[in-house]
XYZ file of C-alpha atoms in Angstrom:
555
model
C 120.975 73.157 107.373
C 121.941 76.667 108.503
C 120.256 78.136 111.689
C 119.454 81.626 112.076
C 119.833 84.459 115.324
C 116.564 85.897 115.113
C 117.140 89.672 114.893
C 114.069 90.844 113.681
C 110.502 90.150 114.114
C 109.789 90.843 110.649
C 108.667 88.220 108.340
C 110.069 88.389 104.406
C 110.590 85.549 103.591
C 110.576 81.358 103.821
C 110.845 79.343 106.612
C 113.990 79.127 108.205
C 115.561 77.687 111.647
C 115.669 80.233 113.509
C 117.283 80.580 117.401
C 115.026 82.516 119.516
C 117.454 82.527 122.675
C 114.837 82.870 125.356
C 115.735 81.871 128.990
C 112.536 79.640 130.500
C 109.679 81.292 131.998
C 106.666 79.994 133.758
C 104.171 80.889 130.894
C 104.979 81.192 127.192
C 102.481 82.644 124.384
C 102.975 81.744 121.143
C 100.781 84.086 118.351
C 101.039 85.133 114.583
C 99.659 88.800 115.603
C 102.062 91.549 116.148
C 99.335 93.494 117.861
C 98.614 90.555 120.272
C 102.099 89.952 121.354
C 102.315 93.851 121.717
C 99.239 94.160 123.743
C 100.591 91.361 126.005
C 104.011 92.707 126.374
C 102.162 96.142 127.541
C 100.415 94.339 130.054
C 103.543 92.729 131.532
C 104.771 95.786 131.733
C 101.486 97.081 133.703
C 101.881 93.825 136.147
C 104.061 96.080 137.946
C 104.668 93.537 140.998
C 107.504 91.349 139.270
C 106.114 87.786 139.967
C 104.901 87.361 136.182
C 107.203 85.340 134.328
C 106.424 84.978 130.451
C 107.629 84.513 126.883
C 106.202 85.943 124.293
C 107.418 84.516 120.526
C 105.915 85.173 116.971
C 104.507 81.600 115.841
C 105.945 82.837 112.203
C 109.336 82.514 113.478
C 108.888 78.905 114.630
C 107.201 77.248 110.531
C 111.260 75.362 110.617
C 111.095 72.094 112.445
C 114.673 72.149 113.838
C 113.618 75.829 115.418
C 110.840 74.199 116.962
C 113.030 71.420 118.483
C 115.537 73.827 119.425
C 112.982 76.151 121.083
C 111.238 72.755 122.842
C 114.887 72.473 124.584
C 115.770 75.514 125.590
C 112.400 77.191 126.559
C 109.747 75.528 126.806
C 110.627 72.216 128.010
C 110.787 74.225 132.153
C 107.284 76.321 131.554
C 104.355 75.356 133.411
C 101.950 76.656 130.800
C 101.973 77.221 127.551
C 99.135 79.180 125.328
C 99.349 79.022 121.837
C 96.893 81.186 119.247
C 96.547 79.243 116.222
C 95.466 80.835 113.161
C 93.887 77.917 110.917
C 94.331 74.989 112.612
C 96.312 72.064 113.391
C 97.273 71.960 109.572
C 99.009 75.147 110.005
C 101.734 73.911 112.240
C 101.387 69.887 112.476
C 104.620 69.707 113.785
C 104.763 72.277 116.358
C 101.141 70.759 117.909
C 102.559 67.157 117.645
C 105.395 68.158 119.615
C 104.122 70.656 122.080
C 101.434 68.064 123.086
C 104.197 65.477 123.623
C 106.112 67.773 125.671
C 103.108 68.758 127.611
C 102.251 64.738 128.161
C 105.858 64.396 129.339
C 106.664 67.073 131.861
C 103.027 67.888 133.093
C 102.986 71.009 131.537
C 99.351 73.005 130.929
C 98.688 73.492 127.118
C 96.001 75.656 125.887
C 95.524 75.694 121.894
C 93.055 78.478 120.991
C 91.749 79.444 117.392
C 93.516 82.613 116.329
C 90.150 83.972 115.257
C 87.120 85.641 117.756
C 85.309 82.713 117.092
C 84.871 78.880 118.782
C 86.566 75.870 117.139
C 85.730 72.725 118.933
C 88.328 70.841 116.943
C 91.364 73.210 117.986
C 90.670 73.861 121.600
C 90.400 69.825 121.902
C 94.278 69.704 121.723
C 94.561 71.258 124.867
C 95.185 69.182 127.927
C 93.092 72.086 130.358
C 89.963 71.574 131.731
C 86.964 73.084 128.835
C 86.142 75.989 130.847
C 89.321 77.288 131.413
C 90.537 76.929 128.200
C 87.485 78.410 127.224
C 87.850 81.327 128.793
C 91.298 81.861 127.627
C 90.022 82.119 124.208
C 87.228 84.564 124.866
C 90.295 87.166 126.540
C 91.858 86.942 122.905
C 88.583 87.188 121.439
C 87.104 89.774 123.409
C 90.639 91.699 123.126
C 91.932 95.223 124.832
C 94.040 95.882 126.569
C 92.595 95.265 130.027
C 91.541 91.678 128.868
C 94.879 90.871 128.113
C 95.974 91.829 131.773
C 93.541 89.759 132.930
C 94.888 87.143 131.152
C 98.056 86.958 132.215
C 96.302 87.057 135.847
C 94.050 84.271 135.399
C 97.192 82.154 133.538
C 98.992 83.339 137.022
C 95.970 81.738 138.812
C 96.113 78.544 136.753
C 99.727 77.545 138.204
C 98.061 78.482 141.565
C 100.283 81.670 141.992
C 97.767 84.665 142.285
C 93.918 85.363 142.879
C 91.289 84.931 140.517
C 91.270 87.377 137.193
C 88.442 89.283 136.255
C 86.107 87.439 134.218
C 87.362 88.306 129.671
C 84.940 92.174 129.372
C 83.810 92.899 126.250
C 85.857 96.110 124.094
C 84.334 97.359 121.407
C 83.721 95.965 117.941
C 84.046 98.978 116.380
C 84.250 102.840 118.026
C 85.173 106.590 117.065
C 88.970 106.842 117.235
C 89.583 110.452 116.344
C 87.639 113.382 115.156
C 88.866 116.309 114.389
C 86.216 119.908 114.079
C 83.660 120.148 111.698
C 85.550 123.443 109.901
C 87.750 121.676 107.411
C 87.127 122.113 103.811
C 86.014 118.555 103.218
C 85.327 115.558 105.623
C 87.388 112.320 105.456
C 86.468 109.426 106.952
C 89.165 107.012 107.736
C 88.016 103.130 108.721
C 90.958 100.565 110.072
C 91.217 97.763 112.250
C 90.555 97.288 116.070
C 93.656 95.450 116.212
C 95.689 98.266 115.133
C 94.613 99.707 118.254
C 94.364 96.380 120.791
C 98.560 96.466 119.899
C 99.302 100.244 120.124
C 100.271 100.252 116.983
C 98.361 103.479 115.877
C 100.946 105.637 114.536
C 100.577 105.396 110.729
C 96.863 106.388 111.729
C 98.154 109.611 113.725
C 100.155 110.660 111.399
C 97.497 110.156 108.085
C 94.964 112.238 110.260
C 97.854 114.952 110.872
C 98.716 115.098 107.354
C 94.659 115.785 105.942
C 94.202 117.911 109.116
C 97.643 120.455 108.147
C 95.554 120.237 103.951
C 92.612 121.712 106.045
C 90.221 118.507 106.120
C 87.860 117.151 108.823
C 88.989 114.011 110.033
C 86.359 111.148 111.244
C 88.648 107.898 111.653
C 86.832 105.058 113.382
C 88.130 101.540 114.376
C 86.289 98.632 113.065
C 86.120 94.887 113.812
C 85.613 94.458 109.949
C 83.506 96.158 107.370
C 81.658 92.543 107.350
C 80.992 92.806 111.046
C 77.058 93.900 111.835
C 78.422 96.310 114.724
C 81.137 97.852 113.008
C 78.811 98.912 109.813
C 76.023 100.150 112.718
C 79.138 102.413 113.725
C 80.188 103.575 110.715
C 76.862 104.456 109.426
C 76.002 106.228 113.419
C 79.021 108.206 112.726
C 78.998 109.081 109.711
C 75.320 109.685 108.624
C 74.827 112.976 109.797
C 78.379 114.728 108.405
C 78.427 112.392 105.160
C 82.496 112.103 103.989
C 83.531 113.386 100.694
C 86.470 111.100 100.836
C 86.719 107.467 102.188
C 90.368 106.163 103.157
C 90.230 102.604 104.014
C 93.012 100.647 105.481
C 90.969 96.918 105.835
C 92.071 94.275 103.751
C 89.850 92.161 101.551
C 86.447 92.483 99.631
C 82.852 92.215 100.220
C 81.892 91.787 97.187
C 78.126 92.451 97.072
C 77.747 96.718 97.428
C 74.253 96.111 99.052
C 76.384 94.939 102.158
C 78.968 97.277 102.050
C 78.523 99.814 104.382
C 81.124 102.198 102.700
C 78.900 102.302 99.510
C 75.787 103.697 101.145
C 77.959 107.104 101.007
C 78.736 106.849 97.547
C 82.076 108.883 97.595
C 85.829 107.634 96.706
C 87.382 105.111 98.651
C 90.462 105.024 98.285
C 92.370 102.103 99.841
C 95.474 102.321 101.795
C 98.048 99.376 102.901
C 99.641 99.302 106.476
C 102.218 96.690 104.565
C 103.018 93.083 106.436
C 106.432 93.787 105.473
C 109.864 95.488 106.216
C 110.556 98.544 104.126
C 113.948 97.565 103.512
C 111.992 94.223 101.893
C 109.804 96.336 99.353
C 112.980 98.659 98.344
C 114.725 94.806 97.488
C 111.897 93.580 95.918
C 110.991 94.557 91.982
C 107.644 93.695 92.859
C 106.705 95.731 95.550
C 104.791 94.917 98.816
C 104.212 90.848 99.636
C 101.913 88.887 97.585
C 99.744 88.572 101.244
C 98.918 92.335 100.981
C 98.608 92.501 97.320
C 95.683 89.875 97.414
C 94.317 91.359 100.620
C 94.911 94.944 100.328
C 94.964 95.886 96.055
C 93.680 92.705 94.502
C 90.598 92.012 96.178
C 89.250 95.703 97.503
C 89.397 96.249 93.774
C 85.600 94.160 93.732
C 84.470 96.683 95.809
C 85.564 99.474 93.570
C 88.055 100.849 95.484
C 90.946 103.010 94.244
C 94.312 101.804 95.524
C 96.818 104.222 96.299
C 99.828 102.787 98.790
C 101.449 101.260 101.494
C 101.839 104.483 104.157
C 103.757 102.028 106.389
C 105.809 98.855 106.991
C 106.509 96.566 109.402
C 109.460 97.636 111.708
C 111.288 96.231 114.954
C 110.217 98.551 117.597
C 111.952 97.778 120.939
C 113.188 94.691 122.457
C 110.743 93.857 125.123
C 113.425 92.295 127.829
C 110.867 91.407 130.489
C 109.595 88.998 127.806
C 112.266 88.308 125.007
C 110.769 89.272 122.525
C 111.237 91.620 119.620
C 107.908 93.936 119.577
C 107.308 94.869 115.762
C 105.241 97.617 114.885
C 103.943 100.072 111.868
C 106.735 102.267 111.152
C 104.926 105.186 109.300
C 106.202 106.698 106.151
C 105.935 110.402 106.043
C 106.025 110.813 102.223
C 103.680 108.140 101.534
C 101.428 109.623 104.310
C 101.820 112.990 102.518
C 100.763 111.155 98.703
C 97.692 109.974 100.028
C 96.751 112.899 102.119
C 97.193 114.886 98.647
C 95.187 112.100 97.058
C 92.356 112.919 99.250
C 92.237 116.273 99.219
C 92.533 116.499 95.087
C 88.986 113.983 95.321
C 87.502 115.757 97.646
C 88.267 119.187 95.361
C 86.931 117.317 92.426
C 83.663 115.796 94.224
C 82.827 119.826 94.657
C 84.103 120.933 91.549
C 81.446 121.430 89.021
C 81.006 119.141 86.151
C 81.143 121.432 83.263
C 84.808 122.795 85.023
C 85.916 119.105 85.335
C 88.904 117.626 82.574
C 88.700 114.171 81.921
C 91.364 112.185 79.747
C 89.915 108.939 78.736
C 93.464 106.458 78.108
C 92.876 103.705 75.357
C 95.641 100.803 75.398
C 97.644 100.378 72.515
C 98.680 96.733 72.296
C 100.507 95.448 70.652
C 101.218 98.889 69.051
C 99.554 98.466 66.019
C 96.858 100.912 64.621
C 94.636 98.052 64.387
C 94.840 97.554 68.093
C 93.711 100.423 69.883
C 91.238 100.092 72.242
C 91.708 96.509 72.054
C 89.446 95.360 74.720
C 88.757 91.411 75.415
C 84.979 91.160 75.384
C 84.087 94.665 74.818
C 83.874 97.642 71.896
C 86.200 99.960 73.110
C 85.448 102.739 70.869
C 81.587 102.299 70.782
C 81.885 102.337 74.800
C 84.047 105.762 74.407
C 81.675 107.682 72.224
C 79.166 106.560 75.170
C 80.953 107.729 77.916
C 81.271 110.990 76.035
C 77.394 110.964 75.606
C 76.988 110.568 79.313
C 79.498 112.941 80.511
C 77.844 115.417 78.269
C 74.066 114.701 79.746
C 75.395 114.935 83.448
C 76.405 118.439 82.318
C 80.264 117.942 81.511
C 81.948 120.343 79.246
C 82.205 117.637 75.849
C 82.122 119.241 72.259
C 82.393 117.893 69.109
C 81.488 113.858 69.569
C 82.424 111.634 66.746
C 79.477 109.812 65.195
C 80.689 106.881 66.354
C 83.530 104.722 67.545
C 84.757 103.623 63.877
C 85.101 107.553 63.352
C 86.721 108.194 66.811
C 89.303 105.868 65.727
C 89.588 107.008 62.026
C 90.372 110.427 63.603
C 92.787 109.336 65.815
C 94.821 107.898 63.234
C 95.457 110.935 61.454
C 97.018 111.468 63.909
C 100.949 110.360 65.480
C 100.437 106.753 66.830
C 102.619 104.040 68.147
C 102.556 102.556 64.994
C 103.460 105.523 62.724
C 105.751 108.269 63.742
C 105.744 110.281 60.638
C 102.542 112.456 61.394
C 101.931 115.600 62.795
C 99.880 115.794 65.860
C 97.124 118.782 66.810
C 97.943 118.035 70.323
C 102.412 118.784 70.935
C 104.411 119.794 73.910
C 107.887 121.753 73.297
C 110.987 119.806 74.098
C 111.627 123.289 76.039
C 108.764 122.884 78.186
C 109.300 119.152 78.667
C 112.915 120.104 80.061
C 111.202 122.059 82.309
C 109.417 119.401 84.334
C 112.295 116.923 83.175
C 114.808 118.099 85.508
C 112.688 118.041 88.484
C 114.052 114.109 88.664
C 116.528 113.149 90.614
C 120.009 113.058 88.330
C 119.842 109.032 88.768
C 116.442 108.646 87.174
C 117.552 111.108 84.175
C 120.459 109.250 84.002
C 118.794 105.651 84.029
C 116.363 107.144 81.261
C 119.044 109.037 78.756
C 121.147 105.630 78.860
C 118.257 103.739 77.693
C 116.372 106.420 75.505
C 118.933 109.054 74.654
C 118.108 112.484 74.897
C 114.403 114.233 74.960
C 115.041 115.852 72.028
C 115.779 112.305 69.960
C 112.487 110.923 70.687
C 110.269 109.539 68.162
C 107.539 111.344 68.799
C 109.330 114.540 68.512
C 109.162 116.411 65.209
C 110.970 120.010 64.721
C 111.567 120.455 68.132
C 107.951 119.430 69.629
C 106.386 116.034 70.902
C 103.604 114.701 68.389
C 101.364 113.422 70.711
C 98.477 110.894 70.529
C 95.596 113.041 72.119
C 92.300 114.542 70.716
C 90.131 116.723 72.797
C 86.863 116.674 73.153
C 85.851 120.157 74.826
C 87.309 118.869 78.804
C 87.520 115.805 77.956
C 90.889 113.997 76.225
C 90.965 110.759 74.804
C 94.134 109.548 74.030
C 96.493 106.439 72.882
C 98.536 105.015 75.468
C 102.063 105.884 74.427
C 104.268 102.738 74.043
C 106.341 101.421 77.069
C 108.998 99.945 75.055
C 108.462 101.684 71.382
C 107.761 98.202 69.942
C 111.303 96.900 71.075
C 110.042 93.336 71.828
C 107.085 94.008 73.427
C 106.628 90.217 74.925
C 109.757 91.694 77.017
C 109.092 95.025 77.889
C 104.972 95.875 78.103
C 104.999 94.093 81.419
C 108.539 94.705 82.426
C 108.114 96.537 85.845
C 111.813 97.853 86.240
C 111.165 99.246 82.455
C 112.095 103.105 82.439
C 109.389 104.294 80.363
C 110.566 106.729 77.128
C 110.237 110.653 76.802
C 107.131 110.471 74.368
C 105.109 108.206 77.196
C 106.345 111.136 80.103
C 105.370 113.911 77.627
C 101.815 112.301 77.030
C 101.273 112.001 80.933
C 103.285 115.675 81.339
C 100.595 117.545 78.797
C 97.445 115.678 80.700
C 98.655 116.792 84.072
C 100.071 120.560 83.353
C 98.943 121.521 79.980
C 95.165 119.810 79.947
C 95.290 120.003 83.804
C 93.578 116.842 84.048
C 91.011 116.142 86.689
C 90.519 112.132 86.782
C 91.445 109.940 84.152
C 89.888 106.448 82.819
C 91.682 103.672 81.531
C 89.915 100.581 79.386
C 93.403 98.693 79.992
C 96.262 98.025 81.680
C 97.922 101.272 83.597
C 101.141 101.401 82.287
C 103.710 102.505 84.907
C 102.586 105.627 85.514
C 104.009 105.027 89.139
C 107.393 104.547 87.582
C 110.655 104.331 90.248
C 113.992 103.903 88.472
C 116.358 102.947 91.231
C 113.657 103.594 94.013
C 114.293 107.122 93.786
C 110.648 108.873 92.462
C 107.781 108.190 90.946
C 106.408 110.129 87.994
C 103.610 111.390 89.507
C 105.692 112.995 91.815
C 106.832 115.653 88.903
C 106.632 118.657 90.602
C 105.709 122.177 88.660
C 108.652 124.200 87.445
C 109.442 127.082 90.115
């Protein structure tokens, strides 16, 4: 057993015992919500007349039994009420209720247990020891949220222990509302939808500084707050606001799915949504991690929106101690924005909102066919599916809605007997129609940072020894089609166990698969590309220093 100083509010990782080292106080609120235990410490700090005493603590620090013995002792063992938000139930924290309603039985304390969502649960509030209506109406001041409802909280907890006049009765604050709008004159409107309780905890910053960064690119900004996009009043505000000044671009930064695009009020617009992350975790904890953000946000936030057809772009912020609150002991944590990321997206938007104007016959498609395992006989492998067949129809359609396409193949069995003439993964001995000079690739090359160069030479060698190149030129798999480029997905790993290295994430990728992605971006100038497999690692960071498709163009 080791116990822990808390010195962060952050959460990374397991359970541990952790010392919160809070004095007593009268009242004490336990929640797992950031933006609740910031809303509260804001109204503590707006009680102005000094006779509120209260503790605020993060129930996520308190999942080790021994910290929830130790904080019994030392805390809570002298309040005279204690609230607790509990987010799914007794089963969520057995131990903590068992023991807080002992301790309540034995000193006489008043315990409130309230559901940590905006709705009733009969079996929760039952294991408080308060009458029903006053624990009921503690729940509907969470529920109802804001920032005046949370003052009144504290006020009517302050009445409870018979030290102040009655609180104003919990006032409703909006499901779902206009947060900023900035003039119709941009060059594109972007709508931006996140969550009320970004705003109930003041933790609006990564929101400020997205609308800054499309608003500097010369785009309209319409960002609303939202309940959820599942929540009747938030979807009548989203289509109020937006139906007369449709967006061309949709960032959304809600978690989750809903699955059915009749109900999805984001759909009705029928314009890119691309889907951002306001991460659960500490940015030191992604840099650590080889996978990334936590698996919480990568089911809520990539997995799932994915049903929806959303298209995932980043984390633009991570969770970061703000200030010590002293008046309440507690460590305030709060969306720490990241400027870069902010700046990705931003670009993101603007480069989809360029293309949703752009005319189809001057759009450039590349259409990406995975190559494994790297074997002619395997590209386009698809589980369930005709790759190539589907191909030659996309072409079809892209040509119909008035795209630029020349020269389709009769069918898939030709596309494919055409591409192999071609330089493949699985024979480097061909000439391609489609090259990029070594000279060229330097070009863009050095634009990484000497680390990432360095990481690649050691485990590739030199651009110039690649496989794919041939008397001084990358032979690469592409064909084009008019605007439109279908191409094999270079190899990851160059058939160097493959088991190993296709999925390897910390994998640098070799100079043939940057040239492929190079000559789509610069030389094809690539508008949008489709993929019948798995991405590759495209977003490739060797030692966390850039990704590829941050190459910059050559001054």
């Amino acid at each position: 057993m080791h116990l822990l100083a808390t010195t962060t509010g952050v959460i990374d990782g397991a359970a541990e015992a952790v010392d919160l080292k809070q004095t007593p106080a009268d009242i004490v609120i336990l929640s797992a919500a950031d933006s609740e235990l910031s809303n509260l410490a804001r109204a503590v700090d707006h009680a102005g007349d000094g006779t509120l005493s209260v503790r605020l603590a993060n129930l996520m620090l308190l999942q080790h039994n021994y910290a929830v013995d130790l904080y019994l002792e030392q805390t809570l063992a002298q309040a005279k009420l204690i609230i607790v938000r509990l987010l799914g139930g007794e089963s969520f924290w057995p131990y903590g209720i068992a023991s807080l309603r002992a301790l309540a039985e034995e000193r006489g304390i008043k315990l409130a247990i309230l559901p940590g969502g905006s709705e009733p649960d009969a079996a929760t509030t039952a294991l408080s020891n308060l009458n029903p209506a006053d624990t009921e109406r503690l729940r509907q001041y969470f529920a109802h949220g804001g920032p005046e409802n949370a003052t009144s909280l504290l006020r009517f907890g302050n009445h409870l222990l018979e030290n102040g006049e009655a609180a104003s009765p919990p006032q409703s604050f909006p499901a779902a509302g206009e947060f900023r709008k900035s003039p119709a004159v941009g060059t594109a409107q972007i709508g931006i939808v996140f969550y009320r309780s970004v705003i109930e905890g003041g933790q609006t910053a990564p929101i400020d500084r997205l609308c800054d960064a499309l608003e500097v690119l010369g785009l309209s900004v319409s960002a609303l707050f939202i309940a959820s996009l599942k929540d009747r009043a938030s979807q009548a505000a989203i289509i109020d606001n937006w139906g007369a000044q449709r967006p061309d671009v949709i960032i959304n930064a809600t978690a989750f799915a809903i699955g059915d695009e009749a109900l999805d009020p984001l759909a009705g617009f029928d314009c890119p949504v691309l889907q951002v992350t306001l991460a659960g975790t500490s940015e030191e904890a992604w840099m650590e991690s080889s996978r990334g953000i936590g698996t919480k946000d990568l089911a809520m936030s990539v997995v799932l929106p994915e049903l929806d057809g959303r298209i995932y772009s980043r984390a633009i912020s991570f969770k970061a101690d703000s200030l010590w609150h002293e008046k309440t002991q507690c460590r305030i944590v709060t969306y720490r924005p990241v400027p870069n990321r902010i700046a990705f997206v931003a670009d993101l938007a603007l480069n989809w909102a360029k293309l949703r104007k752009t005319p189809n016959a001057e759009k450039r498609i590349a259409i990406i066919l995975a190559n494994y395992p790297n074997k002619d006989g395997r590209i386009g492998n698809g589980v369930g599916y005709d790759t190539p067949a589907s191909t030659i129809n996309i072409l079809k359609a892209l040509k119909i809605q008035g795209h630029a396409v020349s020269n389709i193949p009769e069918n898939g069995n030709a596309l494919i007997e055409t591409l192999q003439k071609n330089h493949t993964n699985a024979v480097s001995d061909k000439h391609s129609d489609t090259r990029l000079s070594v000279p060229i690739y330097l070009q863009y090359y050095i634009a990484l940072p000497e680390i990432s160069r360095k990481q690649l030479e050691q485990r590739w060698g030199a651009p110039a020894t690649d496989p794919f190149v041939r008397e001084g030129e990358f032979h690469l798999p592409v064909l084009t089609f008019g605007n439109v480029a279908v191409a094999i997905q270079p190899a990851r790993g160059y058939n160097i166990d493959p088991k190993a290295t296709y999925h390897d994430p910390a994998l640098v990728p070799p100079h043939g698969y940057i040239a492929a992605y190079l000559w789509l971006r610069h030389i094809f100038k690539v508008n949008a590309i489709i993929h019948n497999g798995k991405h590759g690692n495209l977003e490739w960071l060797p030692g966390k220093s850039v990704g590829l498709s941050e190459l910059c163009y050559p001054d």
